Amino acid sequence: MNFEFSDEQKLLKDQASGFLKENCPLVSVRDIVDDDALSYDKTLWAKIGEMGWTSTTIPEEYGGLGCSYLELSVIAEELGRSLAPTPFSSSVYLATEAINVAGSDQQKNTWLPKLATGEIIGCVAVAEAKGQITPASLATESNGSTLSGTKIPVADGDVADFSIVFVRANIGDGASAYIVDLTQSNVERESIRTLDPSRSQAKITFTDANCELLGKEGEGWSLLQKINNTAAVLFAWEQVGGSEHCLEMAKAYALDRIAFGRPIASYQAIKHKLANVYVKNTIAKSNCYYGAWALSTNDKELPVAAASARISAIQAYYFASKENIQVHGGMGFTWEFDCQFFYRRSKQLAVNIGSELVWQDKLISAIELDRAS
Amino acid sequence: MDFNDTPKEAEFRIEVRTWLEANAPTESELRDMEPMASSKLWQKRKYDAGWACLRWPKEYGGRGASAIEQVIYSQEEAKIQTPDNVFMIGQGMCAPTMMAWATEEQKREYVPAIASGEKVWCQLFSEPAAGSDLAALTTKAERDGDDWIINGQKIWTSGAHYSDYGVIVLRTDPTVPKHKGLSYFFFDMKSEGVETRPIKQISGASNFNEVYFTNLRVPDTQRLGKVGQGWEVALTTLMNERASIGSGGGGGVNFNRLFKLAQDVNINDKPAIKNDVVREKLANWYVQESGLKFTGHRTLTALSRGELPGPENSIGKLVGAPKSQDMASFGLDLLEQSGAIWDDEYSDFRGLYQTSYMSSPAIRVAGGTDEIMANIIAERVLGLPQEVRVDKGIPFNEIPTSSSVK
């Protein structure tokens, strides 16, 4: 039994932690949140590119490090813990994955080396309206060489260089994926205000925008499910990192804050609350280990493992971030305190690639499929 | 990361499996045998072949094996049908305490008989007015020459009715603060002055007892630790208890069974598994169950590497016990009106959900209530301070009790 990261992977995690402590203190997250003109931390993003994190799972032939998802998992945990305000998840977990999985040789040669260095940013555009997105609900259409429609919200769509755009298809699984250069004149985009301003989102309108098919027509929805399974595990690691940070903050405050002549950390009401946070974090983390293992071995259990990691991490982060505010009392509700950033991020991560409700249903469907075979 | 044994572990697993396949008691062998007799038969056979209490030193009846070898053995034995283990308390709690605190002579005399199953031991700690606040116990031991004379009552004593020996914590000095006035002993359960009365539980079963002491005489030589050191000795026992109770119990309701039930029964003429509320609940239990399973894998990894496991395994009982209860309750809901039936003839699954519904409350209390487990996580894992105690430093006989304040 070896259900643990290797020493090298642990070292990478320590390096990532040290790097982010120095280059991404919470005050820099606050800077992004406070300034509407700033979508992300450009200096941090450039350094992350220099560190090679953006190239972690890209094959060496395309300029990447060719490492496994285990390496990417430990990086994700630390990015989540630090609330790094960068387009890392959109560009690395989603856009890079999509091209790596479905791209032609030429597409890989065009995009992967630049994604690897971080000099370009990719994103994924799926949502168009409120509620769960399905192929039937997509209004964006393509004639094969151009596409038209409006996508909102698109995480990091205002800062990305290109997007994987999912459009309606009348064949196959009902959707197709296209690569679209977002810098062309047929693309209009605006930053939108969001629940978590440390992560930018955009409204993008495509009017006969030039596009290039990614994968096959009518196989877009399957591609999206596949990259979402990968992203679910990596998002979950970010969520666990954030949840653990919340627990540390709540604990530190509870030990420091005196009420009725003693630290509030000595009251069972607070102790049990924090014990429950620890329990949920541990459940989520162990499921993340499972997800990372399934992802790194491309095991057939991945759909179950990814959903387990995602559901438990959504639950853990929501709980940890709201109870962190609660432990801080009124101060937790002030703009001055940092609790808000975790509460915001927990929900941003919880809805970005499909909500808890969607993933609970996916999990049971995956188990039904597994048991039927 | 991988789930496989190391080559050395794989070799050990084969050795275990080979022995178990050749030696596990057959059905015909056990036919017409009382449960206790078959338990003892199996335990003795394991002991004779060196497969009992693997982690203990050889001189006390063990095998001197590593923690991961013990785990591998347990995993393999769990795969086959063997008689119930009635020695868990003796082997899991009493013997480790004896090994830590008894004299060399006593260890050699008593511990191997626990390993072999020849003697069954029980643990007598809780009292009617001392449960979570165990150190508030009042059963007293008074010195009389070379003996101690014991009077009072213990409760929740699992297996007292068939045990040969017991370990017990007693009040030897009520005039000092409560943790300081306790002493720890072991004694012969068949002695004069010991009366065991079974407690009928809400599940209908009687797994544990009240035990009354009337002028029971215990020799001073059977004291473990110094006079007044009983609390410290008791902690040795309790640490081992939590390790052995773990997340188990609840009568066997798990995700797989509930999932199958949801496929078998209908809601609005469609299989319940197609109902969104059912799916949501099942998904949440699945992730809890897999979270616990993989938490266990992380612990095993540490053991496999010869490292001390991290604190993460402390969540097992706190998550597992309420989960079992909630799943049993939901299983009854899925059965709809027939959920009310608890009858060998008419109940589905031989009353699995009914039995579990009625027995799972005990798991949330036994070996530390949910609330105490949460305190343990808060204090020992997170390092939060203890609740202020109003009885701290006060002589035990001056602390208010439920009866003194009435």
PDB file of N, CA and C in Angstrom, chain A residues 244 247 272-284 319-320, chain B residues 295 298 310-315 377-378 381-382:
ATOM      1  N   GLU A 244      -8.378  24.209   4.264  1.00  0.00           N
ATOM      2  CA  GLU A 244      -7.385  24.074   5.340  1.00  0.00           C
ATOM      3  C   GLU A 244      -6.927  25.451   5.815  1.00  0.00           C
ATOM      4  N   LEU A 247      -9.466  26.780   8.185  1.00  0.00           N
ATOM      5  CA  LEU A 247      -9.375  26.160   9.510  1.00  0.00           C
ATOM      6  C   LEU A 247      -8.236  26.795  10.312  1.00  0.00           C
ATOM      7  N   HIS A 272     -16.274  22.092  18.762  1.00  0.00           N
ATOM      8  CA  HIS A 272     -16.987  21.108  17.931  1.00  0.00           C
ATOM      9  C   HIS A 272     -17.146  21.621  16.507  1.00  0.00           C
ATOM     10  N   LYS A 273     -17.364  22.919  16.387  1.00  0.00           N
ATOM     11  CA  LYS A 273     -17.462  23.512  15.053  1.00  0.00           C
ATOM     12  C   LYS A 273     -16.158  23.255  14.277  1.00  0.00           C
ATOM     13  N   LEU A 274     -15.040  23.549  14.926  1.00  0.00           N
ATOM     14  CA  LEU A 274     -13.758  23.390  14.243  1.00  0.00           C
ATOM     15  C   LEU A 274     -13.421  21.915  14.025  1.00  0.00           C
ATOM     16  N   ALA A 275     -13.832  21.064  14.953  1.00  0.00           N
ATOM     17  CA  ALA A 275     -13.629  19.620  14.753  1.00  0.00           C
ATOM     18  C   ALA A 275     -14.408  19.175  13.511  1.00  0.00           C
ATOM     19  N   ASN A 276     -15.622  19.698  13.344  1.00  0.00           N
ATOM     20  CA  ASN A 276     -16.411  19.337  12.166  1.00  0.00           C
ATOM     21  C   ASN A 276     -15.778  19.848  10.875  1.00  0.00           C
ATOM     22  N   VAL A 277     -15.175  21.027  10.952  1.00  0.00           N
ATOM     23  CA  VAL A 277     -14.447  21.525   9.776  1.00  0.00           C
ATOM     24  C   VAL A 277     -13.309  20.551   9.450  1.00  0.00           C
ATOM     25  N   TYR A 278     -12.578  20.153  10.486  1.00  0.00           N
ATOM     26  CA  TYR A 278     -11.464  19.211  10.277  1.00  0.00           C
ATOM     27  C   TYR A 278     -11.953  17.899   9.660  1.00  0.00           C
ATOM     28  N   VAL A 279     -13.082  17.396  10.155  1.00  0.00           N
ATOM     29  CA  VAL A 279     -13.633  16.140   9.648  1.00  0.00           C
ATOM     30  C   VAL A 279     -13.969  16.270   8.151  1.00  0.00           C
ATOM     31  N   LYS A 280     -14.671  17.330   7.801  1.00  0.00           N
ATOM     32  CA  LYS A 280     -15.061  17.510   6.393  1.00  0.00           C
ATOM     33  C   LYS A 280     -13.828  17.705   5.505  1.00  0.00           C
ATOM     34  N   ASN A 281     -12.857  18.454   6.013  1.00  0.00           N
ATOM     35  CA  ASN A 281     -11.624  18.638   5.241  1.00  0.00           C
ATOM     36  C   ASN A 281     -10.907  17.310   5.014  1.00  0.00           C
ATOM     37  N   THR A 282     -10.897  16.479   6.059  1.00  0.00           N
ATOM     38  CA  THR A 282     -10.186  15.206   5.942  1.00  0.00           C
ATOM     39  C   THR A 282     -10.884  14.277   4.948  1.00  0.00           C
ATOM     40  N   ILE A 283     -12.211  14.228   5.027  1.00  0.00           N
ATOM     41  CA  ILE A 283     -12.971  13.419   4.067  1.00  0.00           C
ATOM     42  C   ILE A 283     -12.671  13.892   2.635  1.00  0.00           C
ATOM     43  N   ALA A 284     -12.705  15.211   2.451  1.00  0.00           N
ATOM     44  CA  ALA A 284     -12.464  15.756   1.116  1.00  0.00           C
ATOM     45  C   ALA A 284     -11.040  15.447   0.657  1.00  0.00           C
ATOM     46  N   PHE A 319     -18.407  24.830   3.965  1.00  0.00           N
ATOM     47  CA  PHE A 319     -18.538  24.747   5.418  1.00  0.00           C
ATOM     48  C   PHE A 319     -17.392  25.497   6.114  1.00  0.00           C
ATOM     49  N   ALA A 320     -16.171  25.232   5.667  1.00  0.00           N
ATOM     50  CA  ALA A 320     -15.008  25.855   6.322  1.00  0.00           C
ATOM     51  C   ALA A 320     -15.045  27.377   6.164  1.00  0.00           C
TER      52      ALA A 320
ATOM     53  N   THR B 295      -9.075   7.535   3.791  1.00  0.00           N
ATOM     54  CA  THR B 295      -8.369   7.990   4.992  1.00  0.00           C
ATOM     55  C   THR B 295      -7.658   6.785   5.611  1.00  0.00           C
ATOM     56  N   ARG B 298      -4.562   6.036   3.792  1.00  0.00           N
ATOM     57  CA  ARG B 298      -3.442   6.929   4.139  1.00  0.00           C
ATOM     58  C   ARG B 298      -2.776   6.449   5.420  1.00  0.00           C
ATOM     59  N   GLY B 310      -0.812   9.730  10.824  1.00  0.00           N
ATOM     60  CA  GLY B 310      -1.218  11.084  11.182  1.00  0.00           C
ATOM     61  C   GLY B 310      -2.526  11.045  11.952  1.00  0.00           C
ATOM     62  N   PRO B 311      -3.023  12.210  12.344  1.00  0.00           N
ATOM     63  CA  PRO B 311      -4.223  12.259  13.183  1.00  0.00           C
ATOM     64  C   PRO B 311      -5.512  12.006  12.402  1.00  0.00           C
ATOM     65  N   GLU B 312      -5.417  11.870  11.063  1.00  0.00           N
ATOM     66  CA  GLU B 312      -6.632  11.865  10.246  1.00  0.00           C
ATOM     67  C   GLU B 312      -7.566  10.706  10.585  1.00  0.00           C
ATOM     68  N   ASN B 313      -7.006   9.599  11.091  1.00  0.00           N
ATOM     69  CA  ASN B 313      -7.874   8.449  11.351  1.00  0.00           C
ATOM     70  C   ASN B 313      -8.818   8.660  12.540  1.00  0.00           C
ATOM     71  N   SER B 314      -8.590   9.717  13.298  1.00  0.00           N
ATOM     72  CA  SER B 314      -9.451   9.982  14.455  1.00  0.00           C
ATOM     73  C   SER B 314     -10.875  10.353  14.050  1.00  0.00           C
ATOM     74  N   ILE B 315     -11.122  10.592  12.764  1.00  0.00           N
ATOM     75  CA  ILE B 315     -12.471  10.988  12.348  1.00  0.00           C
ATOM     76  C   ILE B 315     -13.397   9.789  12.176  1.00  0.00           C
ATOM     77  N   ILE B 377     -10.729  15.482  18.916  1.00  0.00           N
ATOM     78  CA  ILE B 377     -10.168  16.069  17.688  1.00  0.00           C
ATOM     79  C   ILE B 377      -9.761  17.521  17.958  1.00  0.00           C
ATOM     80  N   ALA B 378     -10.658  18.252  18.631  1.00  0.00           N
ATOM     81  CA  ALA B 378     -10.381  19.673  18.883  1.00  0.00           C
ATOM     82  C   ALA B 378      -9.128  19.839  19.754  1.00  0.00           C
ATOM     83  N   VAL B 381      -5.911  16.991  18.115  1.00  0.00           N
ATOM     84  CA  VAL B 381      -5.497  17.200  16.723  1.00  0.00           C
ATOM     85  C   VAL B 381      -5.292  18.688  16.450  1.00  0.00           C
ATOM     86  N   LEU B 382      -6.271  19.505  16.851  1.00  0.00           N
ATOM     87  CA  LEU B 382      -6.176  20.925  16.536  1.00  0.00           C
ATOM     88  C   LEU B 382      -5.461  21.729  17.620  1.00  0.00           C
TER      89      LEU B 382
END
